[in-house]
Amino acid sequence: MKRTIVPFGPQHPVLPEPIHLDLVLEDEKVVEAIPSFGFIHRGMEDLASKRDFNDYLYVVERICGICSYMHGMSYCEGAERIFGVEIPDRAKYLRTIWCELSRLHSHLLWLGLLADAFGFEALFMQSWRIREKILDMVEDSTGGRLISSVNLIGGVARDMDREMLAGFVAQFDKMESELRSLTKVFLKDSTVRARLFEVGALTKTDAILYGAVGPMMRASGIELDTRKLGYAAYGDIDFDIITSSGCDSLARCEVRIGEIFQSFRIIRQAVDKIPDGEIYIPVKGNPKGEATVRVEQPRGEALYYMKANGTRNLERFRVRTPTFSNIYSLLKILPGAQFADVPLLILTIDPCISCTER
Amino acid sequence: MAGIFKFTKFALKNLFTKPATRAYPAVPARQAPRTRGAVQVKIDDCIFCGLCNRRCPADAISVDRAAKSWTIKRMSCVQCGNCVLNCPKKCLTMEGAYSAPDIEKRNELFRKAEAPIPAVHTLAPAPADGKAIAPDRVLVIDMTSCVLCGLCARRCPTGALNVDRAAGTWTVDRTACLQCGNCVNGCPKKSLALVPEKDHPTVETYTKNAAPQVESVQAPAAPITAQPAGTEGITVDLSTCILCGLCVRRCPTSAIAVDRKAGTWAINRQSCVVCGNCLDVCHKHSLSKTTEGIDTSGVQVYTKTAEPKAEPAPAPTAPEPSASTETTAPDTPVGNGIAINMDTCVLCGLCAKKCPTAAIAVDRAAKTWSIKREDCVLCGNCIAACPKKSLSEDEIPLLETYTK
Amino acid sequence: MPNKVETASIGPAVLKQYMKEAAAEGCRLVQIHANRTSDGYQLIYSIASGYHLINLEMVISEDTEVESISGIYPAAQLYEQEMAELFGVRIIGIPEDPRVKLYHVQGHPMK
């Protein structure tokens, strides 16, 4: 049968970030996908050895716009582990609240883009309308909508007082009820279901071998969530790990929607339990040592490895972002899919190519 | 369970709600009280330290201290706020509004107006008489006692003073002088004072009485100043001098040189301004001021156990070896040296810290105390510092390492 | 929950065997990366069993050839390719498609 090669990307309306795939098609079915990355490689890991480790924090935050908060937080966490410093409890709770706000905004962004991928633009708009309220909350508390610049090595720079936190939680009830109606569209509407059900299946054994992380892994039935390691204040907060046994795009949608409601639950608990106290302790001197930090980004487990040798610059800073792990799964679920489903499949892994290529 | 028309409710509601978007820039952007916008600077408070320049991860800020200007590349700034966090004078703020969109990349330059420095600035503590520095005072100098050593110029934080030894002048830039009093405190001759303005005219240059220049045989390191014959000069009593070299370090004109191996102490009379700093610091009290035996033509070298003689040589050399008290036995020589009682020694390392020649080393892990005998000058600092009184000066076999 | 990271040293000869055993136990590959040392590289293979993370450190010289583990963990292919492109680590046996180049860079920038 005759094969056609269709280039997909790097510029494409449905892609949040540039990635190029050469799709080899037989009729309308994808047979092979040949990737080409490197469009947004900025050499950020190499920059770590050239910048003062305090200033490099602001570079790490800007590795990606969507996952920005947790990059900055994990960098600070790694540096704090190297220094052997324990940050105040209030700072831990504040970091947890901002992490969950970041997860909320990221999942709502993903819901919108997924809807856009199968052409349901009105649903895209409604998802992002709710997301705007989250971004307003982040701007009110930190000063920036996406890039918050609020983490420091030794704590956080801004405080959220009781009034502000109560104001946020007061908006949650309305948002949750709106979201329940909205997510019902995603999960129950027959046209949406027809696009998502049994598309892009990844079995449990394949998920482990191909290195899937995050909702990709949890939608295939593996119950692992890095938040259970207990960094920041997660050790004191009660939440469920959402898994599904569906293994397809609909299951991933279910998992992410479940995580949205868990995030509301976590923020409510954190606001109740947050202790009073300091938010920042100054840390002096140069770091020496190494640390490995794992956090649960909205897209999955991210690993940060930092090595310092006693000078002002870090010797090595390595970020293994979740999409880097998930890309291989993408290349394995594309063969056999319909050509019209390709944007959907790319979005089902929640691609964050800026993170992947740093 | 799948259903149809699940979205209808939203679609209908949407017909009657206002848009979620904002028609920016026709409508101003939403601003929260903490919104990080463009970086603004209060240029009058800025001290041009350059910390913001060093801390900016995008290299957007540049500071020119001489020109008193602060520049920011608006298109490079990523609004991270690191400069605001690190400014010691808190003169940087982030305004709520972003910088306006533009069609070209421009730099914004802020320059401090050339205003005279207000007299309320004081930097140093009050002078010894206990009175507070008042802004209506001026700096004056008594040139008869001034030796043009230049210490005042070095201590001045604004560089307002200039001392020209060759010309014999002392100059003050009245607009730069902050009346801080650092120079007054630092003058070894007590020639400077801050006095009420109304009593003195604001002269800027003072000249010492002119004296004939003495031609030197070689080019000395520092500019020469005339020292007529019979002048006071510094001399050393080598019987007590231990050649530790502290006077060398304290001399503001680098006029003294000490060669411990050769056993010589040399002074370049052309450079020496007889400020007396070396006298103050010598704890063997070997140095003194005298008018006898002072040859101001060049370098005078004093050799231990030899007659002091004047040499025109530029640097002190070792014409004859000093008398050594060490034996040349291949085994451990016996002689005068620092002795340690390892039973009482606690390996605290204070002796090593106090040793001016770094001759002592203490290894706590290996429980050893070692001394480099050739570097030890027997100054006695370690003996005085030892909290366990384990050290003493004695005639002993000069071992180099002792173990507990 | 355990948050400690276990570190162990491993040599290139036993790498494949170790990985086979780990895969049989159900461990998953977390990541592989390279650090530059003064006369070679230090490769770190991270595998996780549940929440427990193990960092396997392997110190090699610039010319040592390391066998690819993408036969056992297919996901390793991307990591090994990244190391080969950015650092110049010699990895043999990657089922590499010559059309696939991860980063469009000249030479080995982090070598």
PDB file of N, CA, C and O in Angstrom, chain A residues 51-52 55 58 62 120 122-123 125-126 129 136 139-144 147-149 152 158-159 164 178 181-182 185 188-190 193, chain B residues 1-7 9-10 13-14 17-20 30-36 54-57 59 78-82 85 98:
ATOM      1  N   ARG A  51      25.971  30.614  36.251  1.00  0.00           N
ATOM      2  CA  ARG A  51      25.233  31.639  36.966  1.00  0.00           C
ATOM      3  C   ARG A  51      25.324  31.362  38.452  1.00  0.00           C
ATOM      4  O   ARG A  51      25.298  30.221  38.880  1.00  0.00           O
ATOM      5  N   ASP A  52      25.374  32.418  39.223  1.00  0.00           N
ATOM      6  CA  ASP A  52      25.328  32.320  40.670  1.00  0.00           C
ATOM      7  C   ASP A  52      24.097  31.499  41.065  1.00  0.00           C
ATOM      8  O   ASP A  52      23.034  31.669  40.501  1.00  0.00           O
ATOM      9  N   ASP A  55      20.843  33.352  41.698  1.00  0.00           N
ATOM     10  CA  ASP A  55      20.180  33.958  40.545  1.00  0.00           C
ATOM     11  C   ASP A  55      19.651  32.899  39.600  1.00  0.00           C
ATOM     12  O   ASP A  55      18.703  33.148  38.867  1.00  0.00           O
ATOM     13  N   TYR A  58      15.857  32.000  39.178  1.00  0.00           N
ATOM     14  CA  TYR A  58      14.917  32.659  38.271  1.00  0.00           C
ATOM     15  C   TYR A  58      14.990  32.082  36.877  1.00  0.00           C
ATOM     16  O   TYR A  58      14.036  32.174  36.115  1.00  0.00           O
ATOM     17  N   ARG A  62      11.828  29.657  34.700  1.00  0.00           N
ATOM     18  CA  ARG A  62      11.415  29.960  33.336  1.00  0.00           C
ATOM     19  C   ARG A  62      11.732  28.841  32.364  1.00  0.00           C
ATOM     20  O   ARG A  62      11.726  29.054  31.157  1.00  0.00           O
ATOM     21  N   PHE A 120     -13.822  20.848  19.930  1.00  0.00           N
ATOM     22  CA  PHE A 120     -14.930  21.358  20.732  1.00  0.00           C
ATOM     23  C   PHE A 120     -14.482  22.671  21.354  1.00  0.00           C
ATOM     24  O   PHE A 120     -14.175  22.754  22.537  1.00  0.00           O
ATOM     25  N   ALA A 122     -15.945  25.473  22.158  1.00  0.00           N
ATOM     26  CA  ALA A 122     -16.737  26.106  23.206  1.00  0.00           C
ATOM     27  C   ALA A 122     -16.378  25.527  24.569  1.00  0.00           C
ATOM     28  O   ALA A 122     -16.304  26.249  25.573  1.00  0.00           O
ATOM     29  N   LEU A 123     -16.122  24.225  24.593  1.00  0.00           N
ATOM     30  CA  LEU A 123     -15.712  23.597  25.850  1.00  0.00           C
ATOM     31  C   LEU A 123     -14.351  24.115  26.295  1.00  0.00           C
ATOM     32  O   LEU A 123     -14.087  24.315  27.484  1.00  0.00           O
ATOM     33  N   MET A 125     -13.266  27.090  25.755  1.00  0.00           N
ATOM     34  CA  MET A 125     -13.446  28.405  26.331  1.00  0.00           C
ATOM     35  C   MET A 125     -13.983  28.319  27.756  1.00  0.00           C
ATOM     36  O   MET A 125     -13.542  29.040  28.643  1.00  0.00           O
ATOM     37  N   GLN A 126     -14.905  27.415  27.992  1.00  0.00           N
ATOM     38  CA  GLN A 126     -15.475  27.317  29.337  1.00  0.00           C
ATOM     39  C   GLN A 126     -14.440  26.832  30.338  1.00  0.00           C
ATOM     40  O   GLN A 126     -14.398  27.288  31.482  1.00  0.00           O
ATOM     41  N   ARG A 129     -12.252  29.712  31.151  1.00  0.00           N
ATOM     42  CA  ARG A 129     -12.949  30.749  31.915  1.00  0.00           C
ATOM     43  C   ARG A 129     -12.804  30.469  33.407  1.00  0.00           C
ATOM     44  O   ARG A 129     -12.576  31.372  34.206  1.00  0.00           O
ATOM     45  N   ASP A 136      -6.109  34.541  38.612  1.00  0.00           N
ATOM     46  CA  ASP A 136      -6.269  35.757  39.399  1.00  0.00           C
ATOM     47  C   ASP A 136      -5.845  35.529  40.827  1.00  0.00           C
ATOM     48  O   ASP A 136      -5.219  36.390  41.451  1.00  0.00           O
ATOM     49  N   GLU A 139      -2.144  35.582  40.933  1.00  0.00           N
ATOM     50  CA  GLU A 139      -1.593  36.931  40.774  1.00  0.00           C
ATOM     51  C   GLU A 139      -1.768  37.744  42.050  1.00  0.00           C
ATOM     52  O   GLU A 139      -0.890  38.491  42.450  1.00  0.00           O
ATOM     53  N   ASP A 140      -2.925  37.579  42.702  1.00  0.00           N
ATOM     54  CA  ASP A 140      -3.155  38.330  43.930  1.00  0.00           C
ATOM     55  C   ASP A 140      -2.154  37.952  44.997  1.00  0.00           C
ATOM     56  O   ASP A 140      -1.743  38.788  45.799  1.00  0.00           O
ATOM     57  N   SER A 141      -1.761  36.678  45.023  1.00  0.00           N
ATOM     58  CA  SER A 141      -0.878  36.270  46.116  1.00  0.00           C
ATOM     59  C   SER A 141       0.604  36.403  45.786  1.00  0.00           C
ATOM     60  O   SER A 141       1.404  36.640  46.667  1.00  0.00           O
ATOM     61  N   THR A 142       0.995  36.264  44.513  1.00  0.00           N
ATOM     62  CA  THR A 142       2.432  36.292  44.232  1.00  0.00           C
ATOM     63  C   THR A 142       2.881  37.443  43.363  1.00  0.00           C
ATOM     64  O   THR A 142       4.033  37.818  43.395  1.00  0.00           O
ATOM     65  N   GLY A 143       1.984  37.992  42.547  1.00  0.00           N
ATOM     66  CA  GLY A 143       2.429  39.078  41.685  1.00  0.00           C
ATOM     67  C   GLY A 143       2.515  38.707  40.227  1.00  0.00           C
ATOM     68  O   GLY A 143       2.637  39.565  39.376  1.00  0.00           O
ATOM     69  N   GLY A 144       2.482  37.423  39.906  1.00  0.00           N
ATOM     70  CA  GLY A 144       2.555  37.026  38.500  1.00  0.00           C
ATOM     71  C   GLY A 144       1.540  35.947  38.241  1.00  0.00           C
ATOM     72  O   GLY A 144       1.272  35.126  39.116  1.00  0.00           O
ATOM     73  N   ILE A 147       4.283  32.906  36.162  1.00  0.00           N
ATOM     74  CA  ILE A 147       5.617  32.807  36.755  1.00  0.00           C
ATOM     75  C   ILE A 147       5.578  33.586  38.049  1.00  0.00           C
ATOM     76  O   ILE A 147       5.486  34.799  38.065  1.00  0.00           O
ATOM     77  N   SER A 148       5.616  32.866  39.148  1.00  0.00           N
ATOM     78  CA  SER A 148       5.307  33.508  40.418  1.00  0.00           C
ATOM     79  C   SER A 148       6.515  34.123  41.109  1.00  0.00           C
ATOM     80  O   SER A 148       6.351  35.062  41.855  1.00  0.00           O
ATOM     81  N   SER A 149       7.715  33.615  40.889  1.00  0.00           N
ATOM     82  CA  SER A 149       8.926  34.171  41.512  1.00  0.00           C
ATOM     83  C   SER A 149       8.759  34.387  42.989  1.00  0.00           C
ATOM     84  O   SER A 149       9.134  35.426  43.517  1.00  0.00           O
ATOM     85  N   LEU A 152      12.192  31.199  47.529  1.00  0.00           N
ATOM     86  CA  LEU A 152      13.564  31.591  47.798  1.00  0.00           C
ATOM     87  C   LEU A 152      14.220  30.405  48.488  1.00  0.00           C
ATOM     88  O   LEU A 152      13.533  29.600  49.116  1.00  0.00           O
ATOM     89  N   ARG A 158       6.665  35.776  49.882  1.00  0.00           N
ATOM     90  CA  ARG A 158       5.404  36.460  50.161  1.00  0.00           C
ATOM     91  C   ARG A 158       4.553  35.610  51.084  1.00  0.00           C
ATOM     92  O   ARG A 158       4.583  34.393  51.017  1.00  0.00           O
ATOM     93  N   ASP A 159       3.756  36.300  51.872  1.00  0.00           N
ATOM     94  CA  ASP A 159       2.861  35.588  52.769  1.00  0.00           C
ATOM     95  C   ASP A 159       1.429  35.722  52.274  1.00  0.00           C
ATOM     96  O   ASP A 159       1.085  36.680  51.591  1.00  0.00           O
ATOM     97  N   MET A 164      -6.757  36.542  52.937  1.00  0.00           N
ATOM     98  CA  MET A 164      -6.569  36.194  51.538  1.00  0.00           C
ATOM     99  C   MET A 164      -6.919  34.735  51.309  1.00  0.00           C
ATOM    100  O   MET A 164      -7.615  34.385  50.362  1.00  0.00           O
ATOM    101  N   GLU A 178     -19.334  24.441  39.240  1.00  0.00           N
ATOM    102  CA  GLU A 178     -19.229  24.663  37.787  1.00  0.00           C
ATOM    103  C   GLU A 178     -18.425  23.551  37.148  1.00  0.00           C
ATOM    104  O   GLU A 178     -18.754  23.043  36.077  1.00  0.00           O
ATOM    105  N   SER A 181     -20.276  20.257  36.559  1.00  0.00           N
ATOM    106  CA  SER A 181     -21.087  20.222  35.331  1.00  0.00           C
ATOM    107  C   SER A 181     -20.185  20.092  34.121  1.00  0.00           C
ATOM    108  O   SER A 181     -20.475  19.369  33.175  1.00  0.00           O
ATOM    109  N   LEU A 182     -19.068  20.808  34.135  1.00  0.00           N
ATOM    110  CA  LEU A 182     -18.200  20.811  32.972  1.00  0.00           C
ATOM    111  C   LEU A 182     -17.573  19.449  32.736  1.00  0.00           C
ATOM    112  O   LEU A 182     -17.513  18.951  31.607  1.00  0.00           O
ATOM    113  N   VAL A 185     -19.526  16.904  31.007  1.00  0.00           N
ATOM    114  CA  VAL A 185     -19.505  16.953  29.544  1.00  0.00           C
ATOM    115  C   VAL A 185     -18.373  16.102  29.018  1.00  0.00           C
ATOM    116  O   VAL A 185     -18.518  15.325  28.088  1.00  0.00           O
ATOM    117  N   LYS A 188     -19.257  12.274  30.016  1.00  0.00           N
ATOM    118  CA  LYS A 188     -20.533  11.614  29.730  1.00  0.00           C
ATOM    119  C   LYS A 188     -21.107  11.942  28.349  1.00  0.00           C
ATOM    120  O   LYS A 188     -21.917  11.205  27.834  1.00  0.00           O
ATOM    121  N   ASP A 189     -20.673  13.054  27.769  1.00  0.00           N
ATOM    122  CA  ASP A 189     -21.252  13.426  26.489  1.00  0.00           C
ATOM    123  C   ASP A 189     -20.863  12.398  25.426  1.00  0.00           C
ATOM    124  O   ASP A 189     -19.713  11.993  25.336  1.00  0.00           O
ATOM    125  N   SER A 190     -21.810  12.014  24.610  1.00  0.00           N
ATOM    126  CA  SER A 190     -21.553  10.887  23.704  1.00  0.00           C
ATOM    127  C   SER A 190     -20.579  11.251  22.594  1.00  0.00           C
ATOM    128  O   SER A 190     -19.780  10.422  22.165  1.00  0.00           O
ATOM    129  N   ARG A 193     -17.130  11.282  24.154  1.00  0.00           N
ATOM    130  CA  ARG A 193     -16.775   9.904  24.482  1.00  0.00           C
ATOM    131  C   ARG A 193     -16.361   9.124  23.237  1.00  0.00           C
ATOM    132  O   ARG A 193     -15.448   8.305  23.289  1.00  0.00           O
TER     133      ARG A 193
ATOM    134  N   MET B   1     -22.564   6.684  31.771  1.00  0.00           N
ATOM    135  CA  MET B   1     -23.608   6.516  30.760  1.00  0.00           C
ATOM    136  C   MET B   1     -23.544   7.688  29.803  1.00  0.00           C
ATOM    137  O   MET B   1     -23.515   8.831  30.223  1.00  0.00           O
ATOM    138  N   ALA B   2     -23.492   7.425  28.581  1.00  0.00           N
ATOM    139  CA  ALA B   2     -23.358   8.501  27.603  1.00  0.00           C
ATOM    140  C   ALA B   2     -24.685   9.208  27.427  1.00  0.00           C
ATOM    141  O   ALA B   2     -25.755   8.630  27.590  1.00  0.00           O
ATOM    142  N   GLY B   3     -24.582  10.450  27.100  1.00  0.00           N
ATOM    143  CA  GLY B   3     -25.819  11.203  26.878  1.00  0.00           C
ATOM    144  C   GLY B   3     -25.586  12.217  25.800  1.00  0.00           C
ATOM    145  O   GLY B   3     -24.478  12.388  25.299  1.00  0.00           O
ATOM    146  N   ILE B   4     -26.604  12.916  25.433  1.00  0.00           N
ATOM    147  CA  ILE B   4     -26.462  13.941  24.412  1.00  0.00           C
ATOM    148  C   ILE B   4     -26.853  15.280  25.004  1.00  0.00           C
ATOM    149  O   ILE B   4     -27.466  15.358  26.059  1.00  0.00           O
ATOM    150  N   PHE B   5     -26.400  16.325  24.356  1.00  0.00           N
ATOM    151  CA  PHE B   5     -26.751  17.685  24.750  1.00  0.00           C
ATOM    152  C   PHE B   5     -26.335  18.018  26.171  1.00  0.00           C
ATOM    153  O   PHE B   5     -27.020  18.723  26.873  1.00  0.00           O
ATOM    154  N   LYS B   6     -25.174  17.476  26.583  1.00  0.00           N
ATOM    155  CA  LYS B   6     -24.719  17.785  27.936  1.00  0.00           C
ATOM    156  C   LYS B   6     -24.223  19.222  28.040  1.00  0.00           C
ATOM    157  O   LYS B   6     -24.096  19.772  29.102  1.00  0.00           O
ATOM    158  N   PHE B   7     -23.865  19.777  26.896  1.00  0.00           N
ATOM    159  CA  PHE B   7     -23.249  21.109  26.928  1.00  0.00           C
ATOM    160  C   PHE B   7     -24.275  22.219  26.787  1.00  0.00           C
ATOM    161  O   PHE B   7     -23.964  23.395  26.889  1.00  0.00           O
ATOM    162  N   LYS B   9     -26.605  23.458  28.553  1.00  0.00           N
ATOM    163  CA  LYS B   9     -26.750  24.402  29.673  1.00  0.00           C
ATOM    164  C   LYS B   9     -25.695  25.501  29.587  1.00  0.00           C
ATOM    165  O   LYS B   9     -25.980  26.687  29.740  1.00  0.00           O
ATOM    166  N   PHE B  10     -24.455  25.098  29.336  1.00  0.00           N
ATOM    167  CA  PHE B  10     -23.367  26.079  29.241  1.00  0.00           C
ATOM    168  C   PHE B  10     -23.567  27.011  28.063  1.00  0.00           C
ATOM    169  O   PHE B  10     -23.356  28.215  28.147  1.00  0.00           O
ATOM    170  N   LYS B  13     -26.235  29.540  28.825  1.00  0.00           N
ATOM    171  CA  LYS B  13     -25.787  30.513  29.833  1.00  0.00           C
ATOM    172  C   LYS B  13     -24.808  31.493  29.209  1.00  0.00           C
ATOM    173  O   LYS B  13     -24.785  32.667  29.548  1.00  0.00           O
ATOM    174  N   ASN B  14     -24.025  30.991  28.297  1.00  0.00           N
ATOM    175  CA  ASN B  14     -23.008  31.834  27.691  1.00  0.00           C
ATOM    176  C   ASN B  14     -23.593  32.974  26.881  1.00  0.00           C
ATOM    177  O   ASN B  14     -22.969  34.009  26.711  1.00  0.00           O
ATOM    178  N   THR B  17     -23.994  35.892  29.456  1.00  0.00           N
ATOM    179  CA  THR B  17     -22.941  36.390  30.351  1.00  0.00           C
ATOM    180  C   THR B  17     -21.987  37.263  29.570  1.00  0.00           C
ATOM    181  O   THR B  17     -21.849  37.120  28.357  1.00  0.00           O
ATOM    182  N   LYS B  18     -21.305  38.169  30.303  1.00  0.00           N
ATOM    183  CA  LYS B  18     -20.377  39.055  29.593  1.00  0.00           C
ATOM    184  C   LYS B  18     -19.084  38.294  29.275  1.00  0.00           C
ATOM    185  O   LYS B  18     -18.783  37.288  29.900  1.00  0.00           O
ATOM    186  N   PRO B  19     -18.341  38.794  28.310  1.00  0.00           N
ATOM    187  CA  PRO B  19     -17.152  38.026  27.886  1.00  0.00           C
ATOM    188  C   PRO B  19     -16.141  37.859  29.023  1.00  0.00           C
ATOM    189  O   PRO B  19     -16.027  38.711  29.892  1.00  0.00           O
ATOM    190  N   ALA B  20     -15.414  36.774  28.955  1.00  0.00           N
ATOM    191  CA  ALA B  20     -14.385  36.525  29.966  1.00  0.00           C
ATOM    192  C   ALA B  20     -13.100  37.253  29.635  1.00  0.00           C
ATOM    193  O   ALA B  20     -12.190  37.290  30.450  1.00  0.00           O
ATOM    194  N   ARG B  30      -5.647  43.957  34.225  1.00  0.00           N
ATOM    195  CA  ARG B  30      -5.987  43.757  35.633  1.00  0.00           C
ATOM    196  C   ARG B  30      -4.719  43.856  36.449  1.00  0.00           C
ATOM    197  O   ARG B  30      -3.686  43.266  36.117  1.00  0.00           O
ATOM    198  N   GLN B  31      -4.788  44.611  37.543  1.00  0.00           N
ATOM    199  CA  GLN B  31      -3.613  44.743  38.405  1.00  0.00           C
ATOM    200  C   GLN B  31      -3.987  44.398  39.814  1.00  0.00           C
ATOM    201  O   GLN B  31      -4.935  44.922  40.345  1.00  0.00           O
ATOM    202  N   ALA B  32      -3.194  43.540  40.408  1.00  0.00           N
ATOM    203  CA  ALA B  32      -3.386  43.252  41.827  1.00  0.00           C
ATOM    204  C   ALA B  32      -2.409  44.120  42.605  1.00  0.00           C
ATOM    205  O   ALA B  32      -1.466  44.651  42.028  1.00  0.00           O
ATOM    206  N   PRO B  33      -2.573  44.264  43.899  1.00  0.00           N
ATOM    207  CA  PRO B  33      -1.610  45.082  44.637  1.00  0.00           C
ATOM    208  C   PRO B  33      -0.186  44.557  44.536  1.00  0.00           C
ATOM    209  O   PRO B  33       0.766  45.314  44.603  1.00  0.00           O
ATOM    210  N   ARG B  34      -0.037  43.226  44.364  1.00  0.00           N
ATOM    211  CA  ARG B  34       1.309  42.674  44.341  1.00  0.00           C
ATOM    212  C   ARG B  34       1.826  42.434  42.934  1.00  0.00           C
ATOM    213  O   ARG B  34       2.889  41.854  42.777  1.00  0.00           O
ATOM    214  N   THR B  35       1.092  42.869  41.933  1.00  0.00           N
ATOM    215  CA  THR B  35       1.509  42.551  40.567  1.00  0.00           C
ATOM    216  C   THR B  35       2.905  43.064  40.291  1.00  0.00           C
ATOM    217  O   THR B  35       3.251  44.196  40.621  1.00  0.00           O
ATOM    218  N   ARG B  36       3.715  42.210  39.706  1.00  0.00           N
ATOM    219  CA  ARG B  36       5.080  42.616  39.371  1.00  0.00           C
ATOM    220  C   ARG B  36       5.085  43.216  37.981  1.00  0.00           C
ATOM    221  O   ARG B  36       4.891  42.537  36.993  1.00  0.00           O
ATOM    222  N   ARG B  54      24.682  42.897  39.196  1.00  0.00           N
ATOM    223  CA  ARG B  54      25.260  41.566  39.358  1.00  0.00           C
ATOM    224  C   ARG B  54      24.186  40.520  39.556  1.00  0.00           C
ATOM    225  O   ARG B  54      24.346  39.375  39.186  1.00  0.00           O
ATOM    226  N   ARG B  55      23.072  40.901  40.163  1.00  0.00           N
ATOM    227  CA  ARG B  55      22.052  39.908  40.496  1.00  0.00           C
ATOM    228  C   ARG B  55      21.070  39.661  39.371  1.00  0.00           C
ATOM    229  O   ARG B  55      20.307  38.707  39.431  1.00  0.00           O
ATOM    230  N   CYS B  56      21.038  40.517  38.366  1.00  0.00           N
ATOM    231  CA  CYS B  56      20.022  40.344  37.330  1.00  0.00           C
ATOM    232  C   CYS B  56      20.341  39.118  36.497  1.00  0.00           C
ATOM    233  O   CYS B  56      21.402  39.054  35.877  1.00  0.00           O
ATOM    234  N   PRO B  57      19.435  38.109  36.452  1.00  0.00           N
ATOM    235  CA  PRO B  57      19.749  36.911  35.665  1.00  0.00           C
ATOM    236  C   PRO B  57      19.692  37.152  34.165  1.00  0.00           C
ATOM    237  O   PRO B  57      20.218  36.367  33.403  1.00  0.00           O
ATOM    238  N   ASP B  59      20.789  40.099  32.801  1.00  0.00           N
ATOM    239  CA  ASP B  59      21.738  41.177  32.474  1.00  0.00           C
ATOM    240  C   ASP B  59      21.033  42.376  31.880  1.00  0.00           C
ATOM    241  O   ASP B  59      21.480  42.972  30.912  1.00  0.00           O
ATOM    242  N   VAL B  78      12.908  40.406  32.855  1.00  0.00           N
ATOM    243  CA  VAL B  78      11.885  39.363  32.936  1.00  0.00           C
ATOM    244  C   VAL B  78      11.007  39.534  34.165  1.00  0.00           C
ATOM    245  O   VAL B  78      10.258  38.635  34.509  1.00  0.00           O
ATOM    246  N   GLN B  79      11.107  40.664  34.822  1.00  0.00           N
ATOM    247  CA  GLN B  79      10.277  40.971  35.989  1.00  0.00           C
ATOM    248  C   GLN B  79      10.353  39.881  37.058  1.00  0.00           C
ATOM    249  O   GLN B  79       9.343  39.443  37.579  1.00  0.00           O
ATOM    250  N   CYS B  80      11.584  39.458  37.357  1.00  0.00           N
ATOM    251  CA  CYS B  80      11.719  38.434  38.380  1.00  0.00           C
ATOM    252  C   CYS B  80      11.740  39.024  39.778  1.00  0.00           C
ATOM    253  O   CYS B  80      11.381  38.362  40.728  1.00  0.00           O
ATOM    254  N   GLY B  81      12.218  40.268  39.906  1.00  0.00           N
ATOM    255  CA  GLY B  81      12.222  40.893  41.213  1.00  0.00           C
ATOM    256  C   GLY B  81      13.478  40.664  42.027  1.00  0.00           C
ATOM    257  O   GLY B  81      13.547  41.026  43.187  1.00  0.00           O
ATOM    258  N   ASN B  82      14.509  40.062  41.440  1.00  0.00           N
ATOM    259  CA  ASN B  82      15.742  39.798  42.193  1.00  0.00           C
ATOM    260  C   ASN B  82      16.442  41.097  42.567  1.00  0.00           C
ATOM    261  O   ASN B  82      17.017  41.224  43.642  1.00  0.00           O
ATOM    262  N   LEU B  85      14.770  42.706  45.499  1.00  0.00           N
ATOM    263  CA  LEU B  85      15.054  41.968  46.733  1.00  0.00           C
ATOM    264  C   LEU B  85      16.416  42.299  47.284  1.00  0.00           C
ATOM    265  O   LEU B  85      16.642  42.331  48.489  1.00  0.00           O
ATOM    266  N   TYR B  98       2.933  46.970  33.517  1.00  0.00           N
ATOM    267  CA  TYR B  98       4.052  46.524  32.701  1.00  0.00           C
ATOM    268  C   TYR B  98       4.575  47.719  31.923  1.00  0.00           C
ATOM    269  O   TYR B  98       3.884  48.715  31.748  1.00  0.00           O
TER     270      TYR B  98
END
